[in-house]
């Protein structure tokens, strides 16, 4: 894998890590949002269903209190007279001598209806108020059909054990009801009807209950559940779409941010015109590679190349022409070196090549290859002007020509001057230039 492929892989890994972190965040946000919606949905359904339960209980209490007030009023007067009928027959438990039966002036027959019978006529099952009715029950009822069912037997046991009220949801005659039962104790005014029984004054002989039909409330329950499920589903959908939209925007932002960071990183280490490494990066690489060569007891060579007559090109044709010359050189050399070698723009028209694990003889061959490759090209500066470009190259190697960066650069610099002094467009070795002095190369 060459350096460009390695850099590309590193970029892809970095971008993938950013995207993976974003996915993790979005997944966490989605789970949190879903959990919140489920919790809110459950809480609101529970709260509203509990409110319906309170309303049902309140209705049962009001109806039962009303029934008790009416019953006590009737008991207070010893009963009320009602026309004799199939519903109100003379009560065999009340002696005729106490005025049980009377006849009105117009000939109508009336009989005393006790509190239970009268209340049944007003609020009983056969004359129910819409949605609810009252019912008397007891172990020894005077009226057939008032025997307790299973739930009422359980409730009567609890009332006799001391509870004031027993309530709950249950089935009655195949329908769902909320039922509430309160105790009926034997009192003196009730004794004339219940004297035959085994009960004594104060004993609980039965219960007065109310049955609230749950059909209407069940519809309300279903409506509440349906409304909340739809509402929170819409809310969840909107929030989820928002998360997905935000995630898409953030993904684009992260990708763009990674691209910009990579561009900044590239600008920090590369020359923007040629794409070669810049001088600062060259110093870091040189330190690392020279230390590695010393550690492994291997070789390291450098080439310093100068574009011949580059100043004249800039002065004659302008700096744009000089830039074009640099672009042509970088294009030609971009893929001609080994993966382990480095190309550096060391100065304005000065290039450096760091050749790892390369002997001095190998570096001379590489320098000659570079020189001949460039000398074969003619650069077209504009429609009517072309120029021939050549390179002068100085070569130095570790350990023959120095053991520090400064020594190697100086040796290669001296060799470069020797190549220029010898007529340009040639390669000079540090060994050939060992007797020369390093000079300013702005030729």
XYZ file of N, CA, C and O in Angstrom, residues 306-414:
436
model
N 17.642 21.170 -8.074
C 17.345 22.572 -8.352
C 16.941 22.689 -9.823
O 17.571 22.079 -10.703
N 15.855 23.430 -10.095
C 15.393 23.605 -11.474
C 16.317 24.609 -12.154
O 16.437 25.759 -11.699
N 16.927 24.184 -13.217
C 17.884 25.047 -13.908
C 17.166 26.237 -14.548
O 16.114 26.086 -15.183
N 17.778 27.398 -14.350
C 17.265 28.648 -14.960
C 15.819 28.964 -14.552
O 15.090 29.629 -15.284
N 15.437 28.549 -13.389
C 14.059 28.790 -12.940
C 13.797 30.283 -12.719
O 12.717 30.788 -13.031
N 14.800 30.992 -12.236
C 14.652 32.435 -12.003
C 14.428 33.159 -13.319
O 13.614 34.081 -13.408
N 15.126 32.736 -14.362
C 14.945 33.361 -15.673
C 13.525 33.124 -16.210
O 12.931 33.999 -16.839
N 12.990 31.915 -15.966
C 11.615 31.629 -16.412
C 10.637 32.552 -15.717
O 9.739 33.138 -16.346
N 10.809 32.715 -14.405
C 9.914 33.608 -13.656
C 10.051 35.053 -14.125
O 9.044 35.764 -14.292
N 11.303 35.491 -14.317
C 11.532 36.884 -14.716
C 11.045 37.156 -16.128
O 10.545 38.247 -16.428
N 11.177 36.165 -17.011
C 10.818 36.366 -18.419
C 9.337 36.144 -18.686
O 8.686 36.946 -19.367
N 8.779 35.083 -18.138
C 7.396 34.700 -18.467
C 6.397 34.910 -17.318
O 5.203 34.692 -17.486
N 6.924 35.265 -16.165
C 6.029 35.496 -15.026
C 5.958 34.283 -14.105
O 6.330 33.161 -14.463
N 5.459 34.548 -12.923
C 5.402 33.488 -11.907
C 4.397 32.399 -12.264
O 4.526 31.257 -11.804
N 3.381 32.724 -13.056
C 2.424 31.696 -13.482
C 3.133 30.624 -14.308
O 2.844 29.430 -14.206
N 4.105 31.069 -15.118
C 4.877 30.122 -15.918
C 5.744 29.247 -15.015
O 5.864 28.036 -15.217
N 6.326 29.879 -13.982
C 7.121 29.110 -13.031
C 6.276 28.075 -12.302
O 6.713 26.940 -12.075
N 5.041 28.461 -11.933
C 4.137 27.512 -11.273
C 3.820 26.329 -12.190
O 3.742 25.182 -11.745
N 3.638 26.618 -13.470
C 3.329 25.552 -14.413
C 4.477 24.572 -14.522
O 4.268 23.360 -14.642
N 5.728 25.083 -14.496
C 6.896 24.216 -14.545
C 6.902 23.274 -13.328
O 7.135 22.063 -13.448
N 6.620 23.836 -12.138
C 6.580 23.021 -10.922
C 5.490 21.959 -11.006
O 5.667 20.816 -10.567
N 4.325 22.333 -11.544
C 3.215 21.382 -11.676
C 3.588 20.223 -12.610
O 3.252 19.057 -12.344
N 4.291 20.532 -13.704
C 4.698 19.484 -14.638
C 5.674 18.522 -13.971
O 5.561 17.293 -14.095
N 6.628 19.063 -13.239
C 7.619 18.223 -12.562
C 6.942 17.313 -11.537
O 7.215 16.110 -11.467
N 6.035 17.897 -10.722
C 5.353 17.084 -9.698
C 4.495 16.014 -10.336
O 4.395 14.891 -9.836
N 3.874 16.337 -11.491
C 3.033 15.359 -12.181
C 3.865 14.200 -12.702
O 3.453 13.038 -12.633
N 5.065 14.488 -13.214
C 5.905 13.448 -13.770
C 6.528 12.558 -12.695
O 6.693 11.361 -12.869
N 6.845 13.170 -11.553
C 7.547 12.420 -10.520
C 6.611 11.782 -9.498
O 7.050 10.991 -8.666
N 5.317 12.133 -9.553
C 4.372 11.733 -8.516
C 4.318 10.248 -8.242
O 4.173 9.824 -7.097
N 4.461 9.406 -9.270
C 4.326 7.959 -9.076
C 5.576 7.203 -9.532
O 5.499 6.024 -9.864
N 6.726 7.879 -9.557
C 7.938 7.241 -10.062
C 8.876 6.776 -8.954
O 9.823 6.050 -9.221
N 8.633 7.196 -7.726
C 9.494 6.767 -6.624
C 8.869 5.587 -5.892
O 7.692 5.263 -6.073
N 9.657 4.986 -5.019
C 9.151 3.863 -4.229
C 8.148 4.357 -3.172
O 8.105 5.535 -2.836
N 7.380 3.405 -2.647
C 6.402 3.758 -1.621
C 7.076 4.340 -0.384
O 6.504 5.186 0.306
N 8.289 3.879 -0.099
C 8.983 4.297 1.121
C 9.758 5.594 0.952
O 10.360 6.090 1.908
N 9.796 6.151 -0.267
C 10.539 7.387 -0.507
C 9.629 8.601 -0.347
O 8.414 8.506 -0.456
N 10.265 9.771 -0.132
C 9.517 11.001 0.116
C 9.956 12.081 -0.860
O 11.152 12.225 -1.153
N 8.986 12.879 -1.340
C 9.266 14.022 -2.217
C 8.869 15.293 -1.484
O 7.762 15.401 -0.946
N 9.781 16.260 -1.484
C 9.591 17.461 -0.676
C 9.909 18.694 -1.514
O 10.897 18.708 -2.267
N 9.050 19.695 -1.386
C 9.429 21.002 -1.947
C 10.162 21.751 -0.843
O 9.562 22.255 0.095
N 11.485 21.826 -1.020
C 12.321 22.337 0.066
C 12.465 23.843 0.034
O 12.743 24.473 1.034
N 12.316 24.417 -1.148
C 12.406 25.868 -1.290
C 11.624 26.299 -2.512
O 10.802 25.528 -3.035
N 11.864 27.506 -3.017
C 11.124 27.997 -4.171
C 11.257 27.105 -5.382
O 10.275 26.640 -5.951
N 12.485 26.845 -5.813
C 12.718 25.962 -6.958
C 13.566 24.768 -6.573
O 14.146 24.097 -7.421
N 13.649 24.493 -5.304
C 14.508 23.447 -4.797
C 13.654 22.286 -4.282
O 12.739 22.472 -3.474
N 13.967 21.080 -4.745
C 13.250 19.881 -4.356
C 14.183 18.947 -3.603
O 15.383 18.923 -3.858
N 13.613 18.176 -2.676
C 14.409 17.212 -1.921
C 13.716 15.860 -2.003
O 12.482 15.770 -1.967
N 14.549 14.813 -2.111
C 14.041 13.450 -2.122
C 14.741 12.685 -1.011
O 15.982 12.652 -0.964
N 13.963 12.094 -0.104
C 14.516 11.261 0.958
C 14.285 9.813 0.557
O 13.145 9.365 0.401
N 15.397 9.085 0.365
C 15.333 7.712 -0.120
C 15.704 6.772 1.020
O 16.872 6.719 1.439
N 14.719 6.073 1.552
C 14.976 5.195 2.698
C 15.589 3.881 2.238
O 15.321 3.393 1.137
N 16.434 3.315 3.119
C 17.090 2.017 2.849
C 17.736 2.003 1.462
O 17.675 1.007 0.733
N 18.359 3.127 1.118
C 18.964 3.253 -0.207
C 20.447 3.581 -0.058
O 20.815 4.557 0.607
N 21.301 2.758 -0.688
C 22.738 3.021 -0.648
C 23.052 4.239 -1.511
O 22.216 4.705 -2.292
N 24.301 4.711 -1.410
C 24.674 5.878 -2.192
C 24.651 5.563 -3.689
O 24.200 6.382 -4.506
N 25.087 4.389 -4.040
C 25.079 4.008 -5.464
C 23.646 3.972 -5.989
O 23.364 4.411 -7.114
N 22.722 3.434 -5.182
C 21.321 3.375 -5.600
C 20.725 4.778 -5.716
O 19.922 5.052 -6.605
N 21.160 5.664 -4.822
C 20.633 7.031 -4.873
C 21.112 7.759 -6.131
O 20.380 8.563 -6.718
N 22.361 7.484 -6.572
C 22.874 8.104 -7.793
C 22.069 7.627 -8.998
O 21.694 8.418 -9.887
N 21.753 6.345 -9.044
C 20.935 5.822 -10.145
C 19.549 6.461 -10.142
O 19.001 6.813 -11.189
N 18.971 6.589 -8.941
C 17.637 7.194 -8.842
C 17.691 8.650 -9.281
O 16.806 9.130 -9.999
N 18.752 9.368 -8.904
C 18.887 10.772 -9.281
C 19.021 10.912 -10.793
O 18.428 11.814 -11.409
N 19.774 10.014 -11.392
C 19.958 10.065 -12.845
C 18.646 9.774 -13.560
O 18.332 10.384 -14.596
N 17.847 8.857 -13.010
C 16.542 8.539 -13.591
C 15.629 9.766 -13.543
O 14.952 10.095 -14.525
N 15.637 10.453 -12.413
C 14.802 11.647 -12.262
C 15.247 12.733 -13.237
O 14.446 13.380 -13.914
N 16.583 12.924 -13.314
C 17.100 13.983 -14.190
C 16.731 13.722 -15.645
O 16.258 14.604 -16.359
N 16.947 12.496 -16.088
C 16.694 12.184 -17.503
C 15.200 12.249 -17.817
O 14.795 12.657 -18.912
N 14.374 11.858 -16.868
C 12.921 11.874 -17.080
C 12.440 13.308 -17.290
O 11.640 13.589 -18.199
N 12.947 14.232 -16.469
C 12.516 15.622 -16.584
C 13.105 16.284 -17.832
O 12.445 17.078 -18.517
N 14.330 15.942 -18.173
C 14.988 16.589 -19.325
C 14.315 16.238 -20.643
O 14.525 16.922 -21.645
N 13.512 15.197 -20.646
C 12.832 14.789 -21.875
C 11.562 15.593 -22.123
O 10.936 15.450 -23.177
N 11.181 16.463 -21.197
C 9.908 17.179 -21.310
C 10.115 18.642 -21.687
O 11.060 19.296 -21.245
N 9.201 19.086 -22.507
C 9.127 20.503 -22.856
C 7.814 21.040 -22.299
O 6.751 20.457 -22.507
N 7.890 22.158 -21.576
C 6.702 22.726 -20.933
C 6.160 23.837 -21.815
O 6.892 24.772 -22.181
N 4.869 23.730 -22.177
C 4.226 24.759 -22.960
C 3.702 25.826 -22.007
O 2.773 25.605 -21.243
N 4.320 27.031 -22.084
C 3.966 28.094 -21.161
C 2.711 28.847 -21.608
O 1.926 29.286 -20.793
N 2.549 29.038 -22.922
C 1.320 29.614 -23.466
C 1.168 29.077 -24.891
O 1.880 28.163 -25.310
N 0.286 29.661 -25.678
C 0.010 29.126 -27.009
C 1.229 29.197 -27.926
O 1.390 28.382 -28.844
N 2.094 30.179 -27.671
C 3.211 30.395 -28.596
C 4.580 30.123 -27.987
O 5.592 30.228 -28.679
N 4.604 29.806 -26.701
C 5.901 29.707 -26.029
C 6.034 28.378 -25.312
O 5.121 27.948 -24.605
N 7.160 27.733 -25.479
C 7.484 26.501 -24.769
C 8.899 26.633 -24.240
O 9.714 27.411 -24.754
N 9.202 25.874 -23.199
C 10.558 25.910 -22.643
C 10.980 24.512 -22.253
O 10.148 23.675 -21.888
N 12.271 24.263 -22.364
C 12.827 22.976 -21.996
C 13.342 23.085 -20.571
O 14.018 24.058 -20.215
N 12.999 22.130 -19.719
C 13.412 22.214 -18.316
C 14.374 21.076 -18.006
O 14.271 19.964 -18.540
N 15.318 21.388 -17.113
C 16.291 20.396 -16.661
C 16.502 20.558 -15.168
O 16.147 21.587 -14.572
N 17.078 19.537 -14.554
C 17.370 19.544 -13.127
C 18.840 19.312 -12.890
O 19.482 18.519 -13.592
N 19.374 20.014 -11.885
C 20.709 19.715 -11.360
C 20.484 19.081 -10.001
O 19.704 19.593 -9.186
N 21.167 17.953 -9.730
C 20.874 17.187 -8.523
C 22.165 16.872 -7.789
O 23.169 16.454 -8.388
N 22.127 17.087 -6.455
C 23.233 16.688 -5.589
C 22.780 15.553 -4.700
O 21.665 15.574 -4.177
N 23.641 14.546 -4.485
C 23.280 13.367 -3.702
C 24.254 13.162 -2.564
O 25.463 13.333 -2.710
N 23.692 12.773 -1.400
C 24.509 12.448 -0.227
C 23.818 11.322 0.529
O 22.590 11.174 0.452
N 24.626 10.537 1.275
C 24.053 9.368 1.944
C 24.622 9.202 3.333
O 25.745 9.619 3.640
N 23.787 8.562 4.164
C 24.219 8.128 5.498
C 24.597 6.657 5.388
O 23.887 5.869 4.741
N 25.760 6.250 5.914
C 26.617 6.997 6.841
C 27.833 7.646 6.185
O 28.648 8.267 6.873
N 27.979 7.503 4.841
C 29.222 7.942 4.198
C 29.487 9.436 4.341
O 30.638 9.849 4.554
N 28.442 10.274 4.249
C 28.665 11.723 4.138
C 28.172 12.504 5.346
O 28.139 13.733 5.308
N 27.813 11.830 6.397
C 27.396 12.523 7.603
C 26.494 11.647 8.454
O 25.884 10.688 7.978
N 26.438 12.016 9.734
C 25.606 11.245 10.666
C 24.500 12.100 11.267
O 23.759 11.633 12.127
N 24.392 13.361 10.806
C 23.305 14.233 11.268
C 22.594 14.806 10.051
O 23.114 14.789 8.926
N 21.451 15.323 10.303
C 20.665 15.928 9.212
C 21.432 17.099 8.614
O 21.509 17.254 7.384
N 21.979 17.898 9.478
C 22.700 19.082 9.018
C 23.876 18.697 8.125
O 24.114 19.312 7.069
N 24.605 17.666 8.515
C 25.766 17.230 7.733
C 25.339 16.672 6.374
O 25.971 16.957 5.345
N 24.267 15.902 6.354
C 23.822 15.307 5.096
C 23.294 16.381 4.148
O 23.575 16.340 2.934
N 22.522 17.329 4.655
C 22.007 18.394 3.799
C 23.162 19.243 3.256
O 23.183 19.627 2.081
N 24.130 19.513 4.107
C 25.282 20.301 3.657
C 26.046 19.558 2.564
O 26.447 20.153 1.545
N 26.230 18.244 2.737
C 26.954 17.458 1.736
C 26.195 17.432 0.414
O 26.790 17.588 -0.673
N 24.879 17.230 0.472
C 24.076 17.226 -0.761
C 24.039 18.609 -1.382
O 24.032 18.752 -2.618
N 24.064 19.642 -0.566
C 24.037 21.024 -1.053
C 25.321 21.337 -1.819
O 25.309 21.965 -2.891
N 26.425 20.892 -1.263
C 27.721 21.095 -1.937
C 27.737 20.345 -3.269
O 28.204 20.857 -4.297
